[in-house]
XYZ file of C-alpha atoms in Angstrom:
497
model
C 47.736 -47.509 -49.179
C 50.876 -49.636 -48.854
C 50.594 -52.737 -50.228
C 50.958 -55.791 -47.888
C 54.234 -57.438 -48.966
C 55.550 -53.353 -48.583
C 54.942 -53.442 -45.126
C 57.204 -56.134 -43.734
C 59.717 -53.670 -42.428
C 57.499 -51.683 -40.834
C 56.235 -55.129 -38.882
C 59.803 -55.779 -37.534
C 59.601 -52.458 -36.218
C 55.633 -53.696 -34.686
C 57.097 -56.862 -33.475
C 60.012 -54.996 -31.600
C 57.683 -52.676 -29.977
C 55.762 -55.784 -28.368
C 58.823 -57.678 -26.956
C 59.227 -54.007 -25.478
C 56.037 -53.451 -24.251
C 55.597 -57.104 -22.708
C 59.167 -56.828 -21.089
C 58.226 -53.473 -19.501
C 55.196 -54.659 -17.461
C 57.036 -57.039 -15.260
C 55.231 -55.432 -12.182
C 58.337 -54.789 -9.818
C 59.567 -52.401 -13.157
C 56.322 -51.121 -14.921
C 55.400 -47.773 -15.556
C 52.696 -46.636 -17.425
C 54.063 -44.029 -20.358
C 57.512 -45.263 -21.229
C 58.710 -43.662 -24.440
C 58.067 -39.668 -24.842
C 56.371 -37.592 -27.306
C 58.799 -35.580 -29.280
C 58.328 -31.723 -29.826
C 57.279 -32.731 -33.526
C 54.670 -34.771 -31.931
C 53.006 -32.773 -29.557
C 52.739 -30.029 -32.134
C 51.302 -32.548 -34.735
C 49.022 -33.610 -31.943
C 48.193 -30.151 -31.105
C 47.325 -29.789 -35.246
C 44.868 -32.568 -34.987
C 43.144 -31.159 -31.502
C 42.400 -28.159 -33.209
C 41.019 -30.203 -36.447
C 39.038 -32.359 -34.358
C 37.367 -29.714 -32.236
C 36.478 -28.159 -35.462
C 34.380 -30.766 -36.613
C 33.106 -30.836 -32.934
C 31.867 -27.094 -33.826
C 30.588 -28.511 -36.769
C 28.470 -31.145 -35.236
C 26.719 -29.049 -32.544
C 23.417 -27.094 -32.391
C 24.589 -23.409 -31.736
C 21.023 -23.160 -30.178
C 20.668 -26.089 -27.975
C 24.384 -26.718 -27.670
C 23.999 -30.506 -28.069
C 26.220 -32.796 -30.636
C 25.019 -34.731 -33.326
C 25.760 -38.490 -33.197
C 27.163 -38.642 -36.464
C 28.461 -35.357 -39.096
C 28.620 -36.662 -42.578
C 31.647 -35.398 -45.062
C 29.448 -32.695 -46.540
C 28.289 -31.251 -43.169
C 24.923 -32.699 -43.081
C 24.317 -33.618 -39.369
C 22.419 -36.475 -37.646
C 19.489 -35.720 -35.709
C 19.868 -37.813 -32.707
C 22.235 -38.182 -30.479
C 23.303 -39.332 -27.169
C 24.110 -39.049 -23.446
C 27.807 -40.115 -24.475
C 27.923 -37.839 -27.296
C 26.980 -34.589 -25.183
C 29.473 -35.739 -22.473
C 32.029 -36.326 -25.261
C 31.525 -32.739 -26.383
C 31.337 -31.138 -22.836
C 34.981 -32.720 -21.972
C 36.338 -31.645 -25.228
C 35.681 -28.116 -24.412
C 37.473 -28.044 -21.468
C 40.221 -29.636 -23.486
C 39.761 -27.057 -25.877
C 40.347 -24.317 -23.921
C 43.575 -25.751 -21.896
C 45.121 -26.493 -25.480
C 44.665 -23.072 -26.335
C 42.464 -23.357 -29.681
C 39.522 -21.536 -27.658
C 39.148 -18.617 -24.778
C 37.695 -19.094 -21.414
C 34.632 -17.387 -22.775
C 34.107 -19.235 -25.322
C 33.985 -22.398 -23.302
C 31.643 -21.223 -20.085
C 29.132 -19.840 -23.172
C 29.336 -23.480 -24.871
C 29.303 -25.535 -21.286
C 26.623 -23.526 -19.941
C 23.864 -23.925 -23.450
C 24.500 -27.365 -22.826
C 23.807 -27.764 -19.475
C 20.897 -25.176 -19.700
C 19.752 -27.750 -22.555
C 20.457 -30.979 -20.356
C 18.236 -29.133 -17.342
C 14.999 -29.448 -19.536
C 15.256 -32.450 -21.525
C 13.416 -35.487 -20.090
C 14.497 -37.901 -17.721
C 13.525 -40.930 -15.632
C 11.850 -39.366 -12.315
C 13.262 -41.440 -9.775
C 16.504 -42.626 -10.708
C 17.734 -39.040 -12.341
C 19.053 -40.698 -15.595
C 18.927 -39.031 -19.108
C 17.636 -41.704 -21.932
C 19.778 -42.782 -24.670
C 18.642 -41.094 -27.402
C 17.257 -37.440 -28.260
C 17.002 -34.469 -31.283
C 20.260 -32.552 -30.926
C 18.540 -29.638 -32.180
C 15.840 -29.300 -29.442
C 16.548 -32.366 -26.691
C 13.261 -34.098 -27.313
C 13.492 -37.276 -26.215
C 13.268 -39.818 -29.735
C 10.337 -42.677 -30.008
C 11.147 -43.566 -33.625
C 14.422 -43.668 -35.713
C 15.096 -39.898 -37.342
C 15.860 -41.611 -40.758
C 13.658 -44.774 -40.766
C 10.495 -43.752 -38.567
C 10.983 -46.913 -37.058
C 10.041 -47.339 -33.697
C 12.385 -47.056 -30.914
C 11.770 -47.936 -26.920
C 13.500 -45.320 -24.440
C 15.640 -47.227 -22.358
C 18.024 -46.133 -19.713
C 21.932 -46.969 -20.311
C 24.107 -47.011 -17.353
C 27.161 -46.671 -19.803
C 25.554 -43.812 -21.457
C 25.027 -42.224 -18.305
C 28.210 -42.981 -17.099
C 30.199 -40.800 -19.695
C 27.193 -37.980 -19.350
C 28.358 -38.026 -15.454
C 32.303 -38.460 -16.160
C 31.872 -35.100 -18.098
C 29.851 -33.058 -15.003
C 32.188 -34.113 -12.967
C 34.775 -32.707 -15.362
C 32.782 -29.212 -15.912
C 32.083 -29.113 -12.167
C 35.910 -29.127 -11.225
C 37.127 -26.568 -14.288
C 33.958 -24.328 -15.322
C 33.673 -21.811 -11.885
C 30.659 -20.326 -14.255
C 28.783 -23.881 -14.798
C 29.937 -25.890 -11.738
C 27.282 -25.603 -9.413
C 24.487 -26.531 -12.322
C 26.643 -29.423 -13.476
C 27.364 -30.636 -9.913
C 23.709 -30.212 -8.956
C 22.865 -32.628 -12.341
C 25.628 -35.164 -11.380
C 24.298 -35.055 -7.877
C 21.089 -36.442 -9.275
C 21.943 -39.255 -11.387
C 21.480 -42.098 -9.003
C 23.577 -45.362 -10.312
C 22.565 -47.612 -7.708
C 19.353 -48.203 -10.055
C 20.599 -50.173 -11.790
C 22.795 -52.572 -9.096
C 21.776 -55.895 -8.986
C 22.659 -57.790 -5.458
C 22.076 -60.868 -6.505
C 24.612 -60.978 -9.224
C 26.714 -57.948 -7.445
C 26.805 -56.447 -10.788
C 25.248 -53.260 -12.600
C 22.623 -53.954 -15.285
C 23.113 -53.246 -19.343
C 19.942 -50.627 -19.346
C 16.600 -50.429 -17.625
C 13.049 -50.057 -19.446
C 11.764 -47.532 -17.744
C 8.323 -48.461 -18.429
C 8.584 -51.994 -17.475
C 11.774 -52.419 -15.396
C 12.766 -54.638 -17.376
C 16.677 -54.905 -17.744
C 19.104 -57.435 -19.458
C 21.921 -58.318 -16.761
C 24.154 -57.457 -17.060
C 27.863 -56.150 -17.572
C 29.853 -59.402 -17.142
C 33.347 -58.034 -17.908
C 35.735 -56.302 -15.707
C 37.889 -55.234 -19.485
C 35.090 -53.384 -20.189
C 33.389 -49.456 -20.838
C 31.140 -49.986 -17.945
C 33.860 -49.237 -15.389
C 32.868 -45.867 -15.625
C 29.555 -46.052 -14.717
C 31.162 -48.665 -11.789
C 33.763 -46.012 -10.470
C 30.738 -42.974 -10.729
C 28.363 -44.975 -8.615
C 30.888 -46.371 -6.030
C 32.548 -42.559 -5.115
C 29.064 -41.351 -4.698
C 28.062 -43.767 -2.315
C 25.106 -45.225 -4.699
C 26.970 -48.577 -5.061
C 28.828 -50.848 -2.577
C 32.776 -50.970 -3.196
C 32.257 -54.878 -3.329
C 30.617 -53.775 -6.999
C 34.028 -53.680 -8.306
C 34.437 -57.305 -8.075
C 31.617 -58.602 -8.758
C 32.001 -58.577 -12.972
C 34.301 -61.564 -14.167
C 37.679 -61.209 -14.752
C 37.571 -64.186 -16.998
C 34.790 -66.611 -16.985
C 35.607 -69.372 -14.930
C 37.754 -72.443 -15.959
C 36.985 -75.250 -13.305
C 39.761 -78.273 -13.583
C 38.414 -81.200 -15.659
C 34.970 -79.648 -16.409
C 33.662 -78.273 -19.634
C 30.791 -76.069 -18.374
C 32.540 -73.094 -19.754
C 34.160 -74.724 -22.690
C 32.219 -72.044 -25.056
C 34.533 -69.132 -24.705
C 37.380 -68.173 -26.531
C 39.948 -70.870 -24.298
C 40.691 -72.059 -21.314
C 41.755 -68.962 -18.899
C 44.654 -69.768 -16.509
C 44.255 -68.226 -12.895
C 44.328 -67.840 -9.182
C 41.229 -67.529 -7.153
C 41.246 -64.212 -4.287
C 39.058 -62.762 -2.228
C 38.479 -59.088 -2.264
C 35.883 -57.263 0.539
C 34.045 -60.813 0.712
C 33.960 -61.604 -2.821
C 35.561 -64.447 -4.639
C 37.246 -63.644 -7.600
C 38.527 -65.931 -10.238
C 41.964 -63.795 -11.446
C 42.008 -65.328 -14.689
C 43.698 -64.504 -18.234
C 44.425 -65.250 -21.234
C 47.854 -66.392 -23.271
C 48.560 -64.096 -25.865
C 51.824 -64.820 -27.553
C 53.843 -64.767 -24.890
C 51.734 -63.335 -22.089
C 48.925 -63.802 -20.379
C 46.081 -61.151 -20.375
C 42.797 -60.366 -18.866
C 40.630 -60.084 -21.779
C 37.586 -57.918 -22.089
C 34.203 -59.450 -24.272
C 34.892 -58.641 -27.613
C 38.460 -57.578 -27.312
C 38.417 -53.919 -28.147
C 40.461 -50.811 -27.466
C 37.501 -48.869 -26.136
C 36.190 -51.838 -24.132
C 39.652 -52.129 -22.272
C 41.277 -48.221 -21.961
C 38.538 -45.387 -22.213
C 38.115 -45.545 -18.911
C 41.546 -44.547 -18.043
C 40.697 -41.670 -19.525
C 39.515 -40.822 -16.362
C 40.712 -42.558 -13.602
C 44.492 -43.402 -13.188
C 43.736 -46.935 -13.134
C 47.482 -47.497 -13.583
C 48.846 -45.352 -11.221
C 46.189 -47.034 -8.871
C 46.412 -50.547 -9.444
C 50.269 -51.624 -9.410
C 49.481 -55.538 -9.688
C 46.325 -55.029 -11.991
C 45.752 -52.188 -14.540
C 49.605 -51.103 -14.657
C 49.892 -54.680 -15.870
C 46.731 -55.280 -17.991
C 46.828 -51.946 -20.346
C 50.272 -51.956 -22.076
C 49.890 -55.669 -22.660
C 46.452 -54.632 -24.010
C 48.512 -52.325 -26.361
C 51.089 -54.686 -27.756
C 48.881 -57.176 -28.522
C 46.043 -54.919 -30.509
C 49.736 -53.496 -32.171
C 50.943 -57.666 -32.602
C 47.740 -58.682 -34.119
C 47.653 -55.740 -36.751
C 50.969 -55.729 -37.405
C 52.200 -58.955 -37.563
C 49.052 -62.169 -37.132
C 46.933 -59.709 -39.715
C 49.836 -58.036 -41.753
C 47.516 -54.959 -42.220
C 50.357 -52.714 -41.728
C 48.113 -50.108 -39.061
C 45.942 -51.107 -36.274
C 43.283 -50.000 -33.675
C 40.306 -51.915 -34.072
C 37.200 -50.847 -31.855
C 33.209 -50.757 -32.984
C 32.964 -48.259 -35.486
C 31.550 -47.409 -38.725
C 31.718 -49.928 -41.801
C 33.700 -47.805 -43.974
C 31.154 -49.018 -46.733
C 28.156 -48.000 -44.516
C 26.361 -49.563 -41.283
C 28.144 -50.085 -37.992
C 29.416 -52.889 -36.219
C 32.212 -54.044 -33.255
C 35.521 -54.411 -34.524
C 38.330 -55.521 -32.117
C 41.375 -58.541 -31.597
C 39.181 -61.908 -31.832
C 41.714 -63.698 -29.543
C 41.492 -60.846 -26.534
C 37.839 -61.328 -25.978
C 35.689 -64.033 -24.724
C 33.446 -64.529 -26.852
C 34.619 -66.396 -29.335
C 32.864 -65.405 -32.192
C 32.463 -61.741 -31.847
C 34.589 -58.914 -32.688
C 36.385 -59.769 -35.506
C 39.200 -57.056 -36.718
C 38.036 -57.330 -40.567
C 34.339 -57.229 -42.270
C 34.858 -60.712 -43.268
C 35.529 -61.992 -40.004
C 38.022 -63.523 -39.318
C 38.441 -65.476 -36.035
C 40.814 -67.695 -34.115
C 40.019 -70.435 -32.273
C 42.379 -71.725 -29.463
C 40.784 -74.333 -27.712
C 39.584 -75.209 -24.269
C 42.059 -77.645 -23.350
C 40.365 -81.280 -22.484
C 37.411 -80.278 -23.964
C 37.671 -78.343 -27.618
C 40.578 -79.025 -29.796
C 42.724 -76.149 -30.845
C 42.680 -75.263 -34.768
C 45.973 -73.665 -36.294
C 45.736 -69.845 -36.583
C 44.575 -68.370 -39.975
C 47.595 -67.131 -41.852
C 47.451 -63.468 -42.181
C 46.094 -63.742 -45.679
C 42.952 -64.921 -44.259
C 42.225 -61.579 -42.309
C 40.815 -59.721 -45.879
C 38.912 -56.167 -45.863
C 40.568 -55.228 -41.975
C 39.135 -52.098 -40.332
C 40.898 -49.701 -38.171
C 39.293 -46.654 -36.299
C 41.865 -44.201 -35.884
C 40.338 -43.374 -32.177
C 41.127 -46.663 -31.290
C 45.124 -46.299 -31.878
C 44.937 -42.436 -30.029
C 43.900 -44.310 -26.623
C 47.575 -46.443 -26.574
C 49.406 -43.019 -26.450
C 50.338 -43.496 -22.683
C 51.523 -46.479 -23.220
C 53.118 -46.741 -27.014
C 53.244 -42.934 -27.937
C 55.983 -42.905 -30.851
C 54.358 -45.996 -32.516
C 51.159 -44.591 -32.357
C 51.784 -41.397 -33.783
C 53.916 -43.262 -36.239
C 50.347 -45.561 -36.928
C 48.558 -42.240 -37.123
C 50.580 -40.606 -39.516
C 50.256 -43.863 -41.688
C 46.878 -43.655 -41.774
C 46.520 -40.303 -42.693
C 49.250 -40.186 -44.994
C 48.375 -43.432 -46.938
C 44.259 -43.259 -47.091
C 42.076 -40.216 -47.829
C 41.115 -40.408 -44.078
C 41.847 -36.853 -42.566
C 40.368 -33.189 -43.581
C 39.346 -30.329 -42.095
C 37.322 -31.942 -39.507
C 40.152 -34.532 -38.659
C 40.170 -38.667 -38.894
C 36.986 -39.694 -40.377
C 35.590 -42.833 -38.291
C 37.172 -46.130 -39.982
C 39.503 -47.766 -42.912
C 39.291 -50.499 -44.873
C 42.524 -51.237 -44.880
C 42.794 -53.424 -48.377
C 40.361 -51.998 -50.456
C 41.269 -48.078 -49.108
C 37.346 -47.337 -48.787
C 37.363 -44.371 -46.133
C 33.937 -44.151 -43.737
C 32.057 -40.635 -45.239
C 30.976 -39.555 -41.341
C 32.957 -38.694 -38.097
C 31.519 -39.676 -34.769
C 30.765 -37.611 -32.170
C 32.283 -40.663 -29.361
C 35.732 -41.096 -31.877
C 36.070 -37.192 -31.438
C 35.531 -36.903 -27.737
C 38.159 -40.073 -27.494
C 40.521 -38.105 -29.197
C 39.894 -35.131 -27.708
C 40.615 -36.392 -24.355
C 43.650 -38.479 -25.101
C 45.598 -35.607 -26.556
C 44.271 -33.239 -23.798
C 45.836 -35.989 -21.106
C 49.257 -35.876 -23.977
C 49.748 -32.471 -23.585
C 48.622 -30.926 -20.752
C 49.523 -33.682 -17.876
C 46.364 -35.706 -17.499
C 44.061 -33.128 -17.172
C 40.964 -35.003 -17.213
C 42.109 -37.335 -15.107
C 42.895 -34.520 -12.531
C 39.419 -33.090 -13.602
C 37.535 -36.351 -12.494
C 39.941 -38.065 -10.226
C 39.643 -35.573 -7.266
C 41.024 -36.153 -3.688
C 37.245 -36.882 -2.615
C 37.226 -39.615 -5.491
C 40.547 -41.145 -5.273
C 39.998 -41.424 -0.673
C 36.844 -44.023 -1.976
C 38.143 -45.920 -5.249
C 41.844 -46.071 -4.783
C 41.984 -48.151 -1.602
C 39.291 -50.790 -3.789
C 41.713 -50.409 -7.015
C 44.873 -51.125 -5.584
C 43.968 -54.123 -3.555
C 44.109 -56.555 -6.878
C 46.603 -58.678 -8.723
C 45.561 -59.345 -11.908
C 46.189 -63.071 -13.585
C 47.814 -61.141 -16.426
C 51.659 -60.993 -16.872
């Protein structure tokens, strides 16, 4: 690991690459990908595809084709595991096989056990969606924690479900020997169950005993866009859905009501298919962004995974995700002088879990933090809470980075992410057989002992869209899908800018 007052070089460099970034999103000159991969990188991306979908191999039941959650260092598997983590593993094998590191055979044996799995494991009757946890080995669906025996309650995740769907679709389009069984379980995952009119917005998860749901996903800059996008080209939600979740929370002139989040947003209200919309942001050096909750990579760009949000939002997304980028490269770089960055929930690298992302890009103001001793801004609300001076970056001690976090900027920074990437392989004990374990403390060098099933479909599917022209995208993005979510997409101007 290099030691702090080693990396201020490399920071100039950081810095650089922001005033570039921010400059290239003006919107009448922004385009998503600027800067190329070298030969040198696509092969060294190619090396880490094949790790990666070893320790995929690793992590799944060869009998009921499912992923663990979690694969230690030694090999030892999780026993649960969940709707994200079998779509995770369903889109890496398609990536697999267009990268070349397995045969077509290979991947309609794996796709197929997996679906044949997903066909008999238990779901809710009349909605059509899986629950969020069950055995890997068998597809039981878990009542109690594998490792504590503590009692869990089922509950139906629209995220969850979400990537579970994002990956049928995916097997549907490039599987000829699996795509009728995976369109006919898409087909039946109804995501209008968990709309909510009054709020126009799609609930957290359901009880399926009770019907009892926390509401709900506030956030436009956040995961649940997937679930959003699913639901809206099948017909199961209204396209008004799509602007019902805050872009910021509000900011109403000379009122304090909501003086509680991170600052004051600046913004522009608009109306979009009969719904107002407040088009705030945020200022962020110097630019203004549309933040997500907690300020994570994941939160703001694993849905363009998927969907060319980019390509089909000129005024919003094209805007929002390399500005996104710089600052998550700013904040590690330069405000925390950690030398790598990516910060998005992961593992403690000590043990336990927790969000990790860029305090000042989210709204709530105490919540992701980018280090374990969190460390957090706090900006102000002007006319109501007074500003306090930014912590130096000698405050921000024991700082995390997830290596999936930094893979999801390729489009939009690829030669200083693979240059972050090979930093944090070359300088911590972070990469083996099986690829990037999960997370880094970044001063003390303590490496997390597991990979994660989510991290290594993340990966997966950015360096599938790296190499082989967006394939994914292509995959889920069909003509039928773009006719219904385009036209709602590109109708926006973001605040940000």
């Amino acid at each position: 690991m290099r030691p702090r007052r080693a990396r201020r070089l490399v920071n100039v460099v950081a810095l650089a690459t922001l005033v570039a970034l921010a400059a290239a999103v003006v919107p009448a000159a922004a385009s998503a990908g600027s800067g190329k991969l070298t030969d040198a990188h696509r092969a060294t991306l190619l090396g880490y595809a094949r790790d990666t979908w070893a320790g995929f191999v690793a992590m799944t039941d060869a009998a009921s084709g499912l992923p663990a959650d979690s694969l230690r260092s030694d090999g030892v598997r999780s026993v649960q595991t969940s709707t994200t983590n079998i779509g995770a593993y369903l889109w890496s094998t398609v990536v697999a096989e267009r990268l070349g590191i397995i045969g077509h055979a290979e991947v309609a044996a794996r796709v197929t056990r997996t679906i044949s799995t997903l066909e008999t494991m238990e779901r809710h009757s009349a909605s059509g969606q899986y629950y969020n946890w069950y055995d890997h080995r068998d597809g039981t669906k878990l009542t109690v924690w594998p490792e504590s025996g503590a009692a869990m309650t089922p509950i139906l995740s629209s995220v969850d479900n979400g990537w579970l769907a994002a990956a049928l679709q995916v097997v549907s389009n490039t599987v000829p020997e699996a795509s009728a069984r995976a369109r006919a379980l898409y087909d039946s995952m109804d995501f209008g169950f968990y709309y909510r009119p009054q709020v126009n917005r799609i609930a957290f998860h359901v009880a399926p005993d009770t019907g009892e749901s926390p509401c709900c996903y506030d956030t436009i800059v956040s995961e649940s866009r997937i679930a959003s996008y699913i639901g809206i080209a099948k017909g199961e939600l209204p396209a008004k859905e799509y602007f019902g979740a805050w872009r910021t929370f509000p900011a109403f002139p000379d009122s304090c009501d909501w003086d509680w989040q991170e600052t004051r947003p600046v913004g522009v209200n608009r109306t979009y298919l009969g719904v107002n919309v407040f088009e705030g942001a945020y200022q962020y050096e110097d630019f203004k962004v549309v933040p997500g909750w907690g300020g994570s990579m994941f939160e703001a760009l694993m849905p363009s995974l998927f969907v060319p949000e980019e390509k089909w939002g000129p005024d919003s997304w094209k805007v929002n995700h390399p500005l996104t980028v710089a600052a998550q490269i700013h904040h590690g770089m330069v405000e925390a002088d950690y030398g790598y960055w990516g910060f998005s929930p992961a593992n403690i690298p000590e043990g336990g879990y927790r969000e990790f992302g860029v305090d000042a890009l989210g709204m709530n103001p105490e919540g992701y933090a980018s280090n374990l001793d969190r460390t957090y801004v706090n900006r102000g609300f002007e006319g109501c809470r007074p500003a306090v001076p930014d912590p130096p970056p000698s405050a921000y001690t024991n700082g995390v980075v997830t290596p999936h976090a930094a893979f999801l900027a390729l489009p939009w920074a690829p030669e200083v992410t693979m240059d972050n990437l090979a930093a944090i392989k070359n300088d911590f004990a972070s990469y083996d057989r099986w690829g990037f374990r999960d997370s880094i403390n970044v001063d003390s060098g303590v490496v997390s002992n597991y990979y994660l099933s989510l991290d290594q479909g993340i990966i997966m599917a950015a360096i599938g869209n790296a190499l082989a022209d967006d394939m994914l995208r292509d995959a889920f993005a069909t003509k039928e899908v773009r006719k219904v979510l385009q036209p709602i997409i590109s109708m926006e101007t973001f605040g940000a800018g």
